[in-house]
mmCIF file of C-alpha atoms in Angstrom:
data_model
loop_
_atom_site.group_PDB
_atom_site.id
_atom_site.type_symbol
_atom_site.label_atom_id
_atom_site.label_comp_id
_atom_site.label_asym_id
_atom_site.label_seq_id
_atom_site.Cartn_x
_atom_site.Cartn_y
_atom_site.Cartn_z
ATOM 1 C CA MET L 1 4.888 -10.798 19.352
ATOM 2 C CA ARG L 2 8.606 -11.418 18.337
ATOM 3 C CA ILE L 3 7.479 -14.041 15.366
ATOM 4 C CA PHE L 4 5.239 -11.050 14.381
ATOM 5 C CA SER L 5 7.517 -8.284 14.625
ATOM 6 C CA ALA L 6 10.047 -10.463 12.164
ATOM 7 C CA GLU L 7 7.519 -11.205 10.094
ATOM 8 C CA TRP L 8 6.667 -7.209 9.565
ATOM 9 C CA LEU L 9 10.923 -6.752 8.844
ATOM 10 C CA LYS L 10 10.345 -8.699 6.118
ATOM 11 C CA THR L 11 8.532 -6.667 4.324
ATOM 12 C CA ARG L 12 10.801 -3.918 4.479
ATOM 13 C CA ARG L 13 12.973 -2.933 1.390
ATOM 14 C CA THR L 14 10.247 -4.692 -0.456
ATOM 15 C CA SER L 15 7.226 -3.855 -2.737
ATOM 16 C CA ALA L 16 4.735 -5.272 -0.138
ATOM 17 C CA ARG L 17 4.930 -1.947 1.655
ATOM 18 C CA LEU L 18 4.536 0.026 -1.186
ATOM 19 C CA LEU L 19 1.536 -1.928 -2.029
ATOM 20 C CA ILE L 20 0.111 -1.678 1.772
ATOM 21 C CA PHE L 21 0.922 2.012 2.041
ATOM 22 C CA CYS L 22 0.478 3.242 -1.776
ATOM 23 C CA THR L 23 -2.462 1.465 -3.036
ATOM 24 C CA PRO L 24 -5.104 2.512 -0.912
ATOM 25 C CA VAL L 25 -3.810 6.489 -0.933
ATOM 26 C CA ALA L 26 -3.307 6.453 -4.836
ATOM 27 C CA PHE L 27 -6.977 4.638 -5.066
ATOM 28 C CA ALA L 28 -8.688 7.173 -2.711
ATOM 29 C CA LEU L 29 -7.255 9.913 -4.245
ATOM 30 C CA LEU L 30 -8.776 8.722 -7.865
ATOM 31 C CA VAL L 31 -12.054 8.414 -6.203
ATOM 32 C CA ILE L 32 -11.775 11.841 -4.604
ATOM 33 C CA GLY L 33 -11.066 12.980 -8.301
ATOM 34 C CA TYR L 34 -13.858 10.800 -9.995
ATOM 35 C CA VAL L 35 -16.574 11.975 -7.671
ATOM 36 C CA SER L 36 -15.622 15.991 -7.822
ATOM 37 C CA LEU L 37 -16.032 15.739 -11.279
ATOM 38 C CA GLU L 38 -19.427 14.669 -11.074
ATOM 39 C CA GLY L 39 -20.201 17.225 -9.107
ATOM 40 C CA ILE L 40 -21.693 17.550 -5.448
ATOM 41 C CA ASP L 41 -25.926 17.250 -4.876
ATOM 42 C CA GLU L 42 -27.573 16.015 -1.211
ATOM 43 C CA HIS L 43 -26.832 12.255 -2.412
ATOM 44 C CA ILE L 44 -23.096 12.690 -2.347
ATOM 45 C CA GLN L 45 -22.578 10.782 0.539
ATOM 46 C CA THR L 46 -24.169 7.595 -0.874
ATOM 47 C CA ARG L 47 -22.355 7.883 -4.222
ATOM 48 C CA VAL L 48 -19.223 8.038 -2.500
ATOM 49 C CA PHE L 49 -19.748 5.172 -0.529
ATOM 50 C CA GLU L 50 -20.799 2.592 -2.925
ATOM 51 C CA ILE L 51 -18.401 4.214 -5.515
ATOM 52 C CA PHE L 52 -15.751 3.421 -3.132
ATOM 53 C CA PHE L 53 -16.451 0.238 -1.424
ATOM 54 C CA GLU L 54 -17.679 -1.204 -4.640
ATOM 55 C CA ALA L 55 -14.522 -0.417 -6.277
ATOM 56 C CA TRP L 56 -12.466 -1.385 -3.043
ATOM 57 C CA ALA L 57 -13.681 -4.193 -1.588
ATOM 58 C CA ALA L 58 -14.702 -6.182 -5.412
ATOM 59 C CA CYS L 59 -12.018 -4.813 -7.319
ATOM 60 C CA ILE L 60 -9.318 -3.890 -5.784
ATOM 61 C CA ILE L 61 -9.164 -5.892 -2.615
ATOM 62 C CA PRO L 62 -9.148 -9.671 -4.898
ATOM 63 C CA VAL L 63 -6.073 -8.331 -6.772
ATOM 64 C CA TYR L 64 -4.518 -6.977 -3.297
ATOM 65 C CA VAL L 65 -4.689 -10.310 -1.348
ATOM 66 C CA GLY L 66 -3.572 -12.196 -4.599
ATOM 67 C CA VAL L 67 -0.584 -10.249 -4.795
ATOM 68 C CA LEU L 68 0.671 -9.478 -1.560
ATOM 69 C CA THR L 69 0.564 -12.881 -0.298
ATOM 70 C CA GLY L 70 2.433 -14.054 -3.415
ATOM 71 C CA ILE L 71 5.064 -11.571 -2.095
ATOM 72 C CA THR L 72 5.181 -13.070 1.034
ATOM 73 C CA VAL L 73 5.397 -16.214 -0.192
ATOM 74 C CA HIS L 74 7.997 -15.592 -2.938
ATOM 75 C CA GLN L 75 10.466 -13.741 -0.636
ATOM 76 C CA GLU L 76 10.285 -17.059 1.621
ATOM 77 C CA GLU L 77 10.786 -19.292 -1.427
ATOM 78 C CA LEU L 78 14.069 -16.926 -2.404
ATOM 79 C CA ALA L 79 15.583 -16.998 1.105
ATOM 80 C CA GLY L 80 16.997 -20.948 0.558
ATOM 81 C CA ASN L 81 13.511 -22.337 -1.221
ATOM 82 C CA PHE L 82 11.914 -22.423 1.980
ATOM 83 C CA SER L 83 14.632 -23.159 4.102
ATOM 84 C CA GLY L 84 15.126 -20.443 6.075
ATOM 85 C CA LEU L 85 10.852 -20.963 7.070
ATOM 86 C CA LEU L 86 11.213 -24.632 7.596
ATOM 87 C CA LEU L 87 14.334 -25.272 9.299
ATOM 88 C CA ASN L 88 13.403 -22.474 12.112
ATOM 89 C CA SER L 89 13.236 -23.395 15.565
ATOM 90 C CA VAL L 90 9.752 -22.047 15.917
ATOM 91 C CA SER L 91 6.504 -24.109 15.715
ATOM 92 C CA ARG L 92 5.598 -24.509 12.010
ATOM 93 C CA HIS L 93 1.906 -23.963 13.443
ATOM 94 C CA ARG L 94 2.887 -19.862 15.066
ATOM 95 C CA LEU L 95 4.885 -19.572 11.504
ATOM 96 C CA TYR L 96 1.916 -19.959 9.523
ATOM 97 C CA TRP L 97 -0.623 -17.780 11.926
ATOM 98 C CA ALA L 98 2.004 -15.340 12.084
ATOM 99 C CA LYS L 99 2.089 -15.093 8.291
ATOM 100 C CA LEU L 100 -1.534 -14.812 8.212
ATOM 101 C CA LEU L 101 -2.161 -12.184 10.745
ATOM 102 C CA MET L 102 0.649 -10.378 9.002
ATOM 103 C CA LEU L 103 -1.621 -10.006 6.152
ATOM 104 C CA LEU L 104 -4.659 -9.703 7.965
ATOM 105 C CA LEU L 105 -2.903 -6.689 9.688
ATOM 106 C CA SER L 106 -1.757 -5.511 6.054
ATOM 107 C CA THR L 107 -4.447 -5.446 5.003
ATOM 108 C CA GLY L 108 -6.627 -3.502 7.687
ATOM 109 C CA ILE L 109 -4.248 -1.063 7.464
ATOM 110 C CA SER L 110 -4.662 -0.648 3.741
ATOM 111 C CA THR L 111 -8.342 -0.295 4.277
ATOM 112 C CA THR L 112 -8.269 2.107 6.702
ATOM 113 C CA THR L 113 -5.807 4.350 5.016
ATOM 114 C CA ALA L 114 -7.764 4.353 2.205
ATOM 115 C CA VAL L 115 -11.154 5.072 4.089
ATOM 116 C CA LEU L 116 -9.556 7.925 5.952
ATOM 117 C CA THR L 117 -7.602 9.418 2.734
ATOM 118 C CA VAL L 118 -11.246 9.217 1.148
ATOM 119 C CA GLY L 119 -13.145 10.926 4.528
ATOM 120 C CA VAL L 120 -10.207 13.716 4.731
ATOM 121 C CA GLY L 121 -9.957 14.482 1.400
ATOM 122 C CA PHE L 122 -13.895 15.457 0.651
ATOM 123 C CA LYS L 123 -13.190 17.758 3.704
ATOM 124 C CA ILE L 124 -10.349 19.530 2.835
ATOM 125 C CA ILE L 125 -11.029 19.655 -0.914
ATOM 126 C CA LEU L 126 -14.988 19.893 -1.387
ATOM 127 C CA GLY L 127 -15.528 20.777 2.029
ATOM 128 C CA VAL L 128 -17.913 17.145 2.816
ATOM 129 C CA SER L 129 -18.437 15.489 5.908
ATOM 130 C CA MET L 130 -18.725 11.895 5.633
ATOM 131 C CA ASN L 131 -21.191 9.646 8.167
ATOM 132 C CA TRP L 132 -17.517 8.162 10.325
ATOM 133 C CA ILE L 133 -19.170 5.678 12.226
ATOM 134 C CA ILE L 134 -21.080 4.113 8.405
ATOM 135 C CA PHE L 135 -17.970 4.541 6.452
ATOM 136 C CA ILE L 136 -15.350 2.857 9.453
ATOM 137 C CA SER L 137 -18.400 -0.227 9.643
ATOM 138 C CA ALA L 138 -18.407 -0.819 6.096
ATOM 139 C CA ALA L 139 -14.397 -0.875 6.480
ATOM 140 C CA VAL L 140 -14.285 -3.301 9.306
ATOM 141 C CA PHE L 141 -17.009 -5.750 7.484
ATOM 142 C CA THR L 142 -14.786 -5.538 4.208
ATOM 143 C CA VAL L 143 -11.604 -6.517 6.344
ATOM 144 C CA ILE L 144 -13.856 -9.538 8.008
ATOM 145 C CA GLY L 145 -14.662 -10.708 4.682
ATOM 146 C CA THR L 146 -11.131 -10.364 3.471
ATOM 147 C CA ILE L 147 -10.000 -13.306 6.174
ATOM 148 C CA PRO L 148 -10.955 -16.860 4.573
ATOM 149 C CA LEU L 149 -9.456 -15.000 1.353
ATOM 150 C CA LEU L 150 -6.542 -14.566 3.182
ATOM 151 C CA ALA L 151 -6.395 -18.333 4.465
ATOM 152 C CA LEU L 152 -6.838 -19.455 0.894
ATOM 153 C CA HIS L 153 -4.643 -17.816 -0.878
ATOM 154 C CA LEU L 154 -1.999 -17.952 1.643
ATOM 155 C CA TRP L 155 -2.342 -21.831 1.574
ATOM 156 C CA ALA L 156 -2.293 -21.597 -2.547
ATOM 157 C CA GLY L 157 0.642 -19.681 -2.296
ATOM 158 C CA PHE L 158 2.829 -22.289 -0.405
ATOM 159 C CA LYS L 159 1.400 -24.923 -2.371
ATOM 160 C CA TRP L 160 1.499 -23.549 -6.032
ATOM 161 C CA GLY L 161 3.675 -20.454 -6.089
ATOM 162 C CA MET L 162 3.468 -16.766 -6.274
ATOM 163 C CA GLY L 163 1.929 -17.432 -9.758
ATOM 164 C CA THR L 164 -0.943 -18.734 -8.531
ATOM 165 C CA SER L 165 -1.967 -16.639 -6.146
ATOM 166 C CA ILE L 166 -1.932 -13.664 -8.066
ATOM 167 C CA GLY L 167 -3.818 -16.054 -10.769
ATOM 168 C CA ILE L 168 -6.421 -16.732 -8.368
ATOM 169 C CA GLY L 169 -7.321 -12.770 -7.212
ATOM 170 C CA ALA L 170 -7.511 -12.065 -10.868
ATOM 171 C CA ALA L 171 -9.930 -14.734 -10.894
ATOM 172 C CA GLY L 172 -11.699 -13.935 -7.891
ATOM 173 C CA LEU L 173 -12.012 -10.114 -9.263
ATOM 174 C CA LEU L 174 -13.881 -11.274 -11.897
ATOM 175 C CA VAL L 175 -16.365 -13.211 -9.527
ATOM 176 C CA ALA L 176 -16.496 -10.397 -7.068
ATOM 177 C CA ALA L 177 -17.381 -7.907 -10.031
ATOM 178 C CA LEU L 178 -20.183 -10.006 -11.159
ATOM 179 C CA MET L 179 -21.609 -11.942 -7.983
ATOM 180 C CA GLY L 180 -20.597 -9.299 -5.447
ATOM 181 C CA VAL L 181 -21.889 -6.128 -7.175
ATOM 182 C CA THR L 182 -24.574 -6.857 -9.374
ATOM 183 C CA VAL L 183 -28.110 -8.685 -8.903
ATOM 184 C CA LEU L 184 -26.715 -12.078 -10.264
ATOM 185 C CA GLY L 185 -25.569 -12.816 -6.902
ATOM 186 C CA ASP L 186 -28.051 -11.763 -4.403
ATOM 187 C CA LYS L 187 -28.866 -15.264 -4.035
ATOM 188 C CA VAL L 188 -25.736 -17.357 -3.841
ATOM 189 C CA TRP L 189 -23.332 -14.355 -2.642
ATOM 190 C CA GLN L 190 -22.962 -16.092 0.665
ATOM 191 C CA PHE L 191 -21.222 -19.342 -0.768
ATOM 192 C CA VAL L 192 -18.799 -17.169 -2.702
ATOM 193 C CA PRO L 193 -15.976 -16.044 -0.714
ATOM 194 C CA TRP L 194 -15.151 -13.013 -3.149
ATOM 195 C CA THR L 195 -18.321 -11.327 -2.844
ATOM 196 C CA TRP L 196 -17.950 -11.316 0.644
ATOM 197 C CA PRO L 197 -15.819 -8.267 1.018
ATOM 198 C CA VAL L 198 -18.040 -6.085 -1.082
ATOM 199 C CA ARG L 199 -21.531 -7.572 0.417
ATOM 200 C CA LEU L 200 -20.867 -7.372 4.386
ATOM 201 C CA SER L 201 -19.545 -3.485 3.206
ATOM 202 C CA MET L 202 -22.658 -2.853 1.226
ATOM 203 C CA LEU L 203 -24.749 -3.575 4.047
ATOM 204 C CA CYS L 204 -23.856 -0.631 6.173
ATOM 205 C CA GLY L 205 -25.061 1.767 3.022
ATOM 206 C CA ILE L 206 -28.572 0.615 3.244
ATOM 207 C CA TYR L 207 -28.164 2.873 6.580
ATOM 208 C CA LEU L 208 -26.525 5.581 4.557
ATOM 209 C CA GLN L 209 -29.519 5.668 2.358
ATOM 210 C CA PHE L 210 -31.734 5.798 5.348
ATOM 211 C CA ILE L 211 -30.393 8.821 6.618
ATOM 212 C CA GLU L 212 -30.491 10.819 3.622
ATOM 213 C CA ASN L 213 -33.872 11.613 2.575
ATOM 214 C CA MET L 214 -35.292 8.225 3.464
ATOM 215 C CA GLN L 215 -33.998 6.651 0.646
ATOM 216 C CA ALA L 216 -34.032 3.115 1.668
ATOM 217 C CA SER L 217 -37.370 1.532 2.633
ATOM 218 C CA LEU L 218 -38.528 1.247 6.350
ATOM 219 C CA ASP L 219 -39.133 -1.776 6.145
ATOM 220 C CA ILE L 220 -35.672 -3.420 5.007
ATOM 221 C CA ILE L 221 -34.295 -2.485 8.116
ATOM 222 C CA ASN L 222 -37.674 -3.301 10.480
ATOM 223 C CA LEU L 223 -37.884 -6.591 8.996
ATOM 224 C CA GLY L 224 -34.276 -7.424 9.886
ATOM 225 C CA PHE L 225 -33.098 -7.663 6.662
ATOM 226 C CA ILE L 226 -29.888 -6.360 7.466
ATOM 227 C CA SER L 227 -29.169 -8.147 10.174
ATOM 228 C CA LYS L 228 -30.527 -11.519 8.297
ATOM 229 C CA GLN L 229 -28.256 -10.816 5.899
ATOM 230 C CA LEU L 230 -25.238 -10.301 8.056
ATOM 231 C CA THR L 231 -25.623 -12.759 9.984
ATOM 232 C CA THR L 232 -25.741 -15.193 7.195
ATOM 233 C CA GLY L 233 -22.781 -13.402 5.997
ATOM 234 C CA LEU L 234 -20.486 -13.564 8.797
ATOM 235 C CA MET L 235 -21.487 -17.535 9.760
ATOM 236 C CA SER L 236 -20.317 -18.284 6.167
ATOM 237 C CA VAL L 237 -17.036 -16.119 6.869
ATOM 238 C CA LEU L 238 -16.588 -17.937 10.141
ATOM 239 C CA PHE L 239 -17.066 -21.262 8.679
ATOM 240 C CA CYS L 240 -14.749 -20.847 5.576
ATOM 241 C CA PHE L 241 -12.176 -19.251 7.653
ATOM 242 C CA ALA L 242 -11.945 -22.371 10.149
ATOM 243 C CA VAL L 243 -12.380 -24.956 7.738
ATOM 244 C CA ALA L 244 -8.996 -22.833 5.399
ATOM 245 C CA GLY L 245 -7.051 -21.721 8.610
ATOM 246 C CA THR L 246 -7.214 -25.413 10.384
ATOM 247 C CA GLY L 247 -6.499 -27.280 7.019
ATOM 248 C CA GLY L 248 -3.603 -25.320 5.925
ATOM 249 C CA THR L 249 -2.095 -25.542 9.305
ATOM 250 C CA ILE L 250 -2.348 -29.354 9.078
ATOM 251 C CA TRP L 251 -0.883 -29.486 5.379
ATOM 252 C CA PHE L 252 1.630 -26.935 6.566
ATOM 253 C CA ASN L 253 3.239 -28.694 9.454
ATOM 254 C CA ARG L 254 3.621 -31.569 7.034
ATOM 255 C CA TRP L 255 4.809 -29.662 3.978
ATOM 256 C CA GLU L 256 8.220 -30.249 3.210
ATOM 257 C CA GLY L 257 8.638 -27.553 0.786
ATOM 258 C CA ARG L 258 8.673 -27.701 -3.020
ATOM 259 C CA LYS L 259 10.903 -27.113 -6.101
ATOM 260 C CA SER L 260 11.389 -23.716 -7.679
ATOM 261 C CA TYR L 261 10.162 -25.074 -10.845
ATOM 262 C CA GLU L 262 6.441 -26.439 -9.400
#
């Protein structure tokens, strides 16, 4: 807990906290404004859900993870070229996992803030109530799908630097937009990490469509489509995280830092 608190204190007076707290609020307000211009109909919840989670999980999350991880690594690089981290008396693996957990907590805070802002905003501004169970469930699956990305970015960030982390995030945005949202990834999304946040979150939306005038086919739910997709997706997340987390920890234990120009 002491290490974790120290990691959070490191974000003070940095752009990391601005990213964590301001990005979700700004994004949620944009969603509210966009949907408000389109008008309200009987399928408002479904439209809000699709617009919000497709944009947040497929477009915002990849870049968010790349930038936040890059900032975290760059901060350590500025502190004596990682000397403050590498010469710490705390074991390497504890330091590494403290940073990973801090990134996960930050992602969870941002996603939750965005969902709460959208839900409360629509209730106050338009008088529309959201199905909180489905929206919060989708937010949880979004964060779960992001865990392997955080592990991969942290490893790459320490290895190659902030620029690489942001670059991977930008590339991940394109992959998520093409294969996470469109039919191009229907058969392969389980093998593409950047599609997991959006694909897992959108599974909850099927139940939302079922609630609203039976838009979703009963076969989709009765035949276990959602459970099969969810099980496959979560197993992929678990496997990738195990590989990236273990590999990153082993590598970090042996790492001796890098030159600032690398």
